[in-house]
CSV table of C-alpha atoms and ligand atoms in Angstrom, one decimal:
chain,number,residue,atom,x,y,z
T,21,UNK,CA,105.3,94.4,59.0
T,22,UNK,CA,107.4,97.4,59.9
T,23,UNK,CA,105.3,98.5,62.8
T,24,UNK,CA,103.5,96.4,65.4
T,25,UNK,CA,100.8,97.9,67.5
T,26,UNK,CA,99.9,96.2,70.7
T,27,UNK,CA,97.6,96.9,73.6
T,28,UNK,CA,98.3,95.3,77.0
T,29,UNK,CA,95.5,94.9,79.4
T,30,UNK,CA,95.8,93.2,82.7
T,31,UNK,CA,94.0,92.2,85.9
T,32,UNK,CA,90.6,92.4,84.4
T,33,UNK,CA,89.3,90.2,87.3
T,34,UNK,CA,86.1,89.4,85.6
T,35,UNK,CA,83.1,87.7,87.3
T,36,UNK,CA,79.5,87.6,86.2
T,37,UNK,CA,78.4,89.1,89.6
T,38,UNK,CA,80.8,92.0,89.5
T,39,UNK,CA,79.1,94.3,87.0
T,40,UNK,CA,81.3,97.3,87.6
T,41,UNK,CA,84.3,95.4,86.4
T,42,UNK,CA,82.4,94.3,83.4
T,43,UNK,CA,81.5,97.9,82.7
T,44,UNK,CA,85.3,98.8,82.8
T,45,UNK,CA,86.0,95.9,80.4
T,46,UNK,CA,83.3,97.2,78.1
T,47,UNK,CA,85.0,100.6,78.0
T,48,UNK,CA,88.3,98.9,77.2
T,49,UNK,CA,86.7,96.9,74.4
T,50,UNK,CA,85.3,100.1,72.9
T,51,UNK,CA,88.7,101.7,73.0
T,52,UNK,CA,90.3,98.6,71.4
T,53,UNK,CA,87.5,98.7,68.8
T,54,UNK,CA,88.4,102.3,68.0
T,55,UNK,CA,92.2,101.8,67.9
T,56,UNK,CA,92.2,98.3,66.3
T,57,UNK,CA,95.8,97.3,67.4
T,58,UNK,CA,97.4,94.3,65.8
T,59,UNK,CA,97.1,92.3,69.0
T,60,UNK,CA,95.8,92.5,72.6
T,61,UNK,CA,97.7,90.8,75.4
T,62,UNK,CA,96.1,90.2,78.8
T,63,UNK,CA,98.9,89.6,81.3
T,64,UNK,CA,96.8,87.7,83.8
T,65,UNK,CA,94.2,87.8,86.5
T,66,UNK,CA,91.6,87.5,83.7
T,67,UNK,CA,89.1,86.1,86.3
T,68,UNK,CA,88.1,87.5,89.6
T,69,UNK,CA,88.9,84.1,91.2
T,70,UNK,CA,89.4,81.2,88.8
T,71,UNK,CA,90.7,78.7,91.4
T,72,UNK,CA,87.4,78.8,93.4
T,73,UNK,CA,85.0,79.7,90.5
T,74,UNK,CA,85.5,78.1,87.1
T,75,UNK,CA,82.6,80.3,86.0
T,76,UNK,CA,84.7,83.4,86.5
T,77,UNK,CA,87.2,82.0,83.9
T,78,UNK,CA,84.4,81.0,81.6
T,79,UNK,CA,82.9,84.5,81.8
T,80,UNK,CA,86.4,86.1,81.2
T,81,UNK,CA,86.7,83.9,78.1
T,82,UNK,CA,83.3,85.0,76.8
T,83,UNK,CA,84.1,88.7,77.2
T,84,UNK,CA,87.6,88.4,75.6
T,85,UNK,CA,86.1,86.4,72.7
T,86,UNK,CA,84.0,89.6,72.0
T,87,UNK,CA,87.2,91.7,71.4
T,88,UNK,CA,87.4,92.8,67.8
T,89,UNK,CA,91.1,91.8,67.4
T,90,UNK,CA,93.2,88.8,68.3
T,91,UNK,CA,94.2,88.3,72.0
T,92,UNK,CA,96.9,86.4,73.8
T,93,UNK,CA,96.7,85.4,77.4
T,94,UNK,CA,98.9,84.7,80.4
T,95,UNK,CA,97.6,83.3,83.7
T,96,UNK,CA,97.6,85.3,87.0
T,97,UNK,CA,97.4,84.1,90.6
T,98,UNK,CA,93.6,84.7,90.5
T,99,UNK,CA,93.4,82.3,87.5
T,100,UNK,CA,95.6,79.3,88.6
T,101,UNK,CA,96.7,80.0,92.2
T,102,UNK,CA,99.9,81.5,93.5
T,103,UNK,CA,103.7,80.7,93.9
T,104,UNK,CA,105.3,79.4,97.0
T,105,UNK,CA,108.1,81.7,98.1
T,106,UNK,CA,111.2,81.2,100.3
T,107,UNK,CA,110.3,83.9,102.8
T,108,UNK,CA,106.6,84.6,102.7
T,109,UNK,CA,103.6,82.8,104.1
T,110,UNK,CA,102.2,79.8,102.2
T,111,UNK,CA,99.7,81.2,99.7
T,112,UNK,CA,96.0,80.4,100.4
T,113,UNK,CA,95.8,78.6,97.0
T,114,UNK,CA,99.1,77.4,95.6
T,115,UNK,CA,99.2,76.9,91.8
T,116,UNK,CA,98.7,73.2,90.9
T,117,UNK,CA,98.6,71.2,87.7
T,118,UNK,CA,94.8,70.8,88.0
T,119,UNK,CA,94.4,74.6,88.1
T,120,UNK,CA,96.7,75.0,85.1
T,121,UNK,CA,94.8,72.4,83.2
T,122,UNK,CA,91.6,74.1,83.9
T,123,UNK,CA,93.0,77.4,82.6
T,124,UNK,CA,94.4,75.7,79.5
T,125,UNK,CA,91.0,74.1,78.9
T,126,UNK,CA,89.0,77.3,79.2
T,127,UNK,CA,91.5,79.9,77.9
T,128,UNK,CA,93.8,77.8,75.7
T,129,UNK,CA,97.4,78.9,76.5
T,130,UNK,CA,99.6,79.9,79.4
T,131,UNK,CA,102.8,80.8,77.4
T,132,UNK,CA,103.8,81.8,73.9
T,133,UNK,CA,106.4,83.2,71.6
T,134,UNK,CA,105.9,85.1,68.3
T,135,UNK,CA,107.8,87.6,66.1
T,136,UNK,CA,106.6,90.9,64.8
T,137,UNK,CA,108.3,94.1,63.5
T,138,UNK,CA,111.7,92.5,63.9
T,139,UNK,CA,111.0,91.7,67.6
T,140,UNK,CA,110.8,88.5,69.5
T,141,UNK,CA,107.8,88.4,72.0
T,142,UNK,CA,107.8,85.9,74.8
T,143,UNK,CA,105.0,85.4,77.4
T,144,UNK,CA,105.6,83.2,80.4
T,145,UNK,CA,103.5,81.6,83.1
T,146,UNK,CA,105.0,83.1,86.3
T,147,UNK,CA,102.7,81.4,88.7
T,148,UNK,CA,104.1,77.9,88.3
T,149,UNK,CA,107.6,79.1,89.2
T,150,UNK,CA,109.0,77.7,92.4
T,151,UNK,CA,106.2,75.1,92.6
T,152,UNK,CA,108.3,72.1,91.6
T,153,UNK,CA,105.5,71.0,89.3
T,154,UNK,CA,106.4,69.2,86.1
T,155,UNK,CA,105.0,72.1,84.1
T,156,UNK,CA,107.6,74.4,85.7
T,157,UNK,CA,110.5,72.4,84.4
T,158,UNK,CA,108.8,71.9,81.1
T,159,UNK,CA,108.4,75.7,80.7
T,160,UNK,CA,112.1,76.4,81.5
T,161,UNK,CA,113.1,73.8,78.8
T,162,UNK,CA,110.7,75.4,76.3
T,163,UNK,CA,112.1,78.8,77.1
T,164,UNK,CA,115.7,77.8,76.6
T,165,UNK,CA,114.8,76.4,73.1
T,166,UNK,CA,112.8,79.5,72.2
T,167,UNK,CA,115.5,81.9,73.3
T,168,UNK,CA,118.0,80.0,71.2
T,169,UNK,CA,115.9,81.2,68.2
T,170,UNK,CA,116.0,84.9,69.0
T,171,UNK,CA,119.0,85.3,66.6
T,172,UNK,CA,120.0,88.8,67.9
T,173,UNK,CA,116.4,90.2,67.7
T,174,UNK,CA,115.3,92.5,70.5
T,175,UNK,CA,113.2,90.7,73.0
T,176,UNK,CA,110.0,91.8,74.8
T,177,UNK,CA,109.0,89.7,77.8
T,178,UNK,CA,105.5,89.6,79.2
T,179,UNK,CA,104.7,88.2,82.7
T,180,UNK,CA,101.9,88.5,85.2
T,181,UNK,CA,104.3,89.3,88.1
T,182,UNK,CA,107.0,91.9,87.8
T,183,UNK,CA,110.5,90.5,88.1
T,184,UNK,CA,111.5,92.8,90.9
T,185,UNK,CA,110.9,96.2,92.6
T,186,UNK,CA,114.0,98.1,91.5
T,187,UNK,CA,116.9,95.8,90.8
T,188,UNK,CA,117.6,92.1,90.1
T,189,UNK,CA,119.3,91.6,93.5
T,190,UNK,CA,116.5,93.2,95.6
T,191,UNK,CA,116.2,91.2,98.8
T,192,UNK,CA,113.1,89.0,98.9
T,193,UNK,CA,111.0,90.2,101.9
T,194,UNK,CA,108.3,88.3,103.6
T,195,UNK,CA,105.8,91.2,103.2
T,196,UNK,CA,106.3,91.6,99.5
T,197,UNK,CA,107.7,88.3,98.1
T,198,UNK,CA,104.3,87.4,96.7
T,199,UNK,CA,104.4,90.6,94.5
T,200,UNK,CA,107.4,89.6,92.4
T,201,UNK,CA,108.7,86.6,90.5
T,202,UNK,CA,110.0,84.5,93.5
T,203,UNK,CA,113.6,83.6,94.0
T,204,UNK,CA,115.4,81.5,92.8
T,205,UNK,CA,113.3,81.3,89.7
T,206,UNK,CA,113.8,85.1,89.2
T,207,UNK,CA,117.6,84.7,89.1
T,208,UNK,CA,117.3,81.8,86.6
T,209,UNK,CA,115.1,84.0,84.3
T,210,UNK,CA,117.5,87.0,84.6
T,211,UNK,CA,120.4,84.7,83.7
T,212,UNK,CA,118.6,83.2,80.7
T,213,UNK,CA,117.5,86.5,79.4
T,214,UNK,CA,121.0,88.0,79.8
T,215,UNK,CA,122.0,85.9,76.8
T,216,UNK,CA,119.6,87.7,74.5
T,217,UNK,CA,118.9,91.4,73.7
T,218,UNK,CA,116.1,91.9,76.3
T,219,UNK,CA,114.7,95.4,76.0
T,220,UNK,CA,111.3,95.2,77.7
T,221,UNK,CA,109.6,93.4,80.7
T,222,UNK,CA,105.9,94.1,80.7
T,223,UNK,CA,103.9,92.9,83.7
T,224,UNK,CA,100.6,93.3,85.6
T,225,UNK,CA,99.6,92.0,89.1
T,226,UNK,CA,100.4,95.0,91.2
T,227,UNK,CA,97.4,97.2,90.0
T,228,UNK,CA,99.8,100.2,89.8
T,229,UNK,CA,101.2,102.0,86.8
T,230,UNK,CA,105.0,102.2,86.7
T,231,UNK,CA,107.7,102.7,84.1
T,232,UNK,CA,111.4,102.4,85.0
T,233,UNK,CA,114.6,101.3,83.3
T,234,UNK,CA,117.3,99.1,84.8
T,235,UNK,CA,120.4,98.7,82.6
T,236,UNK,CA,119.1,98.3,79.1
T,237,UNK,CA,115.7,96.9,80.1
T,238,UNK,CA,112.6,99.0,80.5
T,239,UNK,CA,110.1,97.7,83.0
T,240,UNK,CA,106.4,98.5,82.4
T,241,UNK,CA,103.9,97.8,85.1
T,242,UNK,CA,100.4,97.8,83.5
T,243,UNK,CA,97.5,99.1,85.5
T,244,UNK,CA,94.5,96.9,86.2
T,245,UNK,CA,91.8,97.3,83.7
T,246,UNK,CA,89.3,96.6,86.5
T,247,UNK,CA,90.1,98.1,89.9
T,248,UNK,CA,92.6,99.8,92.2
T,249,UNK,CA,93.7,98.7,95.7
T,250,UNK,CA,93.6,101.3,98.5
T,251,UNK,CA,96.7,102.5,100.4
T,252,UNK,CA,95.4,100.8,103.5
T,253,UNK,CA,95.6,97.4,101.8
T,254,UNK,CA,98.7,98.0,99.6
T,255,UNK,CA,101.6,100.4,99.7
T,256,UNK,CA,101.9,103.1,97.0
T,257,UNK,CA,104.7,102.4,94.6
T,258,UNK,CA,103.7,103.9,91.3
T,259,UNK,CA,100.3,105.4,90.3
T,260,UNK,CA,97.0,103.8,91.3
T,261,UNK,CA,94.6,104.2,88.4
T,262,UNK,CA,92.8,101.8,86.1
T,263,UNK,CA,93.7,101.8,82.4
T,264,UNK,CA,95.7,99.9,79.7
T,265,UNK,CA,99.1,100.3,77.9
T,266,UNK,CA,99.5,101.0,74.2
T,267,UNK,CA,102.8,100.0,72.5
T,268,UNK,CA,104.2,100.7,69.0
T,269,UNK,CA,107.1,98.4,68.1
T,270,UNK,CA,109.4,99.2,65.2
T,271,UNK,CA,112.6,97.3,64.3
T,272,UNK,CA,114.8,100.0,66.0
T,273,UNK,CA,112.7,100.7,69.1
T,274,UNK,CA,109.4,101.1,70.8
T,275,UNK,CA,107.1,103.6,72.3
T,276,UNK,CA,104.6,103.2,75.1
T,277,UNK,CA,101.6,105.2,76.4
T,278,UNK,CA,99.5,104.6,79.5
T,279,UNK,CA,95.8,105.3,78.7
T,280,UNK,CA,92.6,105.4,80.5
T,281,UNK,CA,89.8,104.3,78.1
T,282,UNK,CA,87.0,106.9,78.0
T,283,UNK,CA,84.6,106.0,80.8
T,284,UNK,CA,86.9,103.6,82.6
T,285,UNK,CA,86.4,104.3,86.4
T,286,UNK,CA,88.8,103.8,89.3
T,287,UNK,CA,86.7,101.2,91.1
T,288,UNK,CA,88.2,100.5,94.6
T,289,UNK,CA,88.5,96.8,95.5
T,290,UNK,CA,86.9,97.6,98.9
T,291,UNK,CA,83.8,99.0,97.2
T,292,UNK,CA,83.2,96.0,95.0
T,293,UNK,CA,81.0,94.1,97.4
T,294,UNK,CA,79.1,97.1,98.7
T,295,UNK,CA,75.4,97.5,98.0
T,296,UNK,CA,76.2,99.4,94.7
T,297,UNK,CA,77.8,96.4,93.1
V,6,FE2,FE1,95.2,91.3,90.0
V,7,FE2,FE1,97.8,89.0,90.4
């Protein structure tokens, strides 16, 4: 295969009761049906709140099963709980092995590696990082053995949380630590990926569109497919809009395009529980 077409969706936050988010997912599915990429990747927060409602995860699985092409998954903090950080407050629901097991039982995977169009694609579970859980150590061991097989191929990394705001050594701040892969796991990842030809880090979680390059690595922040978060709740960093990301990978490079599927609406988180929903 000389070209590999991928659509990244993220932060679908599905729940049976939140019909406007289902409407946005339906518009995304129609777009995917029209474009028929080789693969769809959801980079996490599939469910509105999996840790407190298994049915949200079940509903997300049902809707993703209706996509007309193959889909791969990564968990988000709203699927399995969140990371502890060194500087921020303790998350309301820290990730646990039980949460991860539930995600694996319902969705089927939390990390993966595959090759296409001369590229090596790796997806990691960022929410177990810094937890000290056995699954965290197991994932790092697995990653080391998978990176050893890259054999000089360009590498595309998919995560729920972005690695950092602007640079690898950005200070970890109490107010924003929860937004990025926490230290020291972030440093460990950067060190491991420095030994391969990393070209792309694609993430979700922030619900803002962003595209920047640091060194040789392009960082793509995917929009949420479901809703935006107002400035009074979250600072503006990139662009606040719903949508998806289309990629075309070829052995010598890749192209990306941010797209709003026809009919996809910028639902505001604060309006989700109003009378209209
Ligand atoms: Fe999210
Ligand atoms: Fe998230």
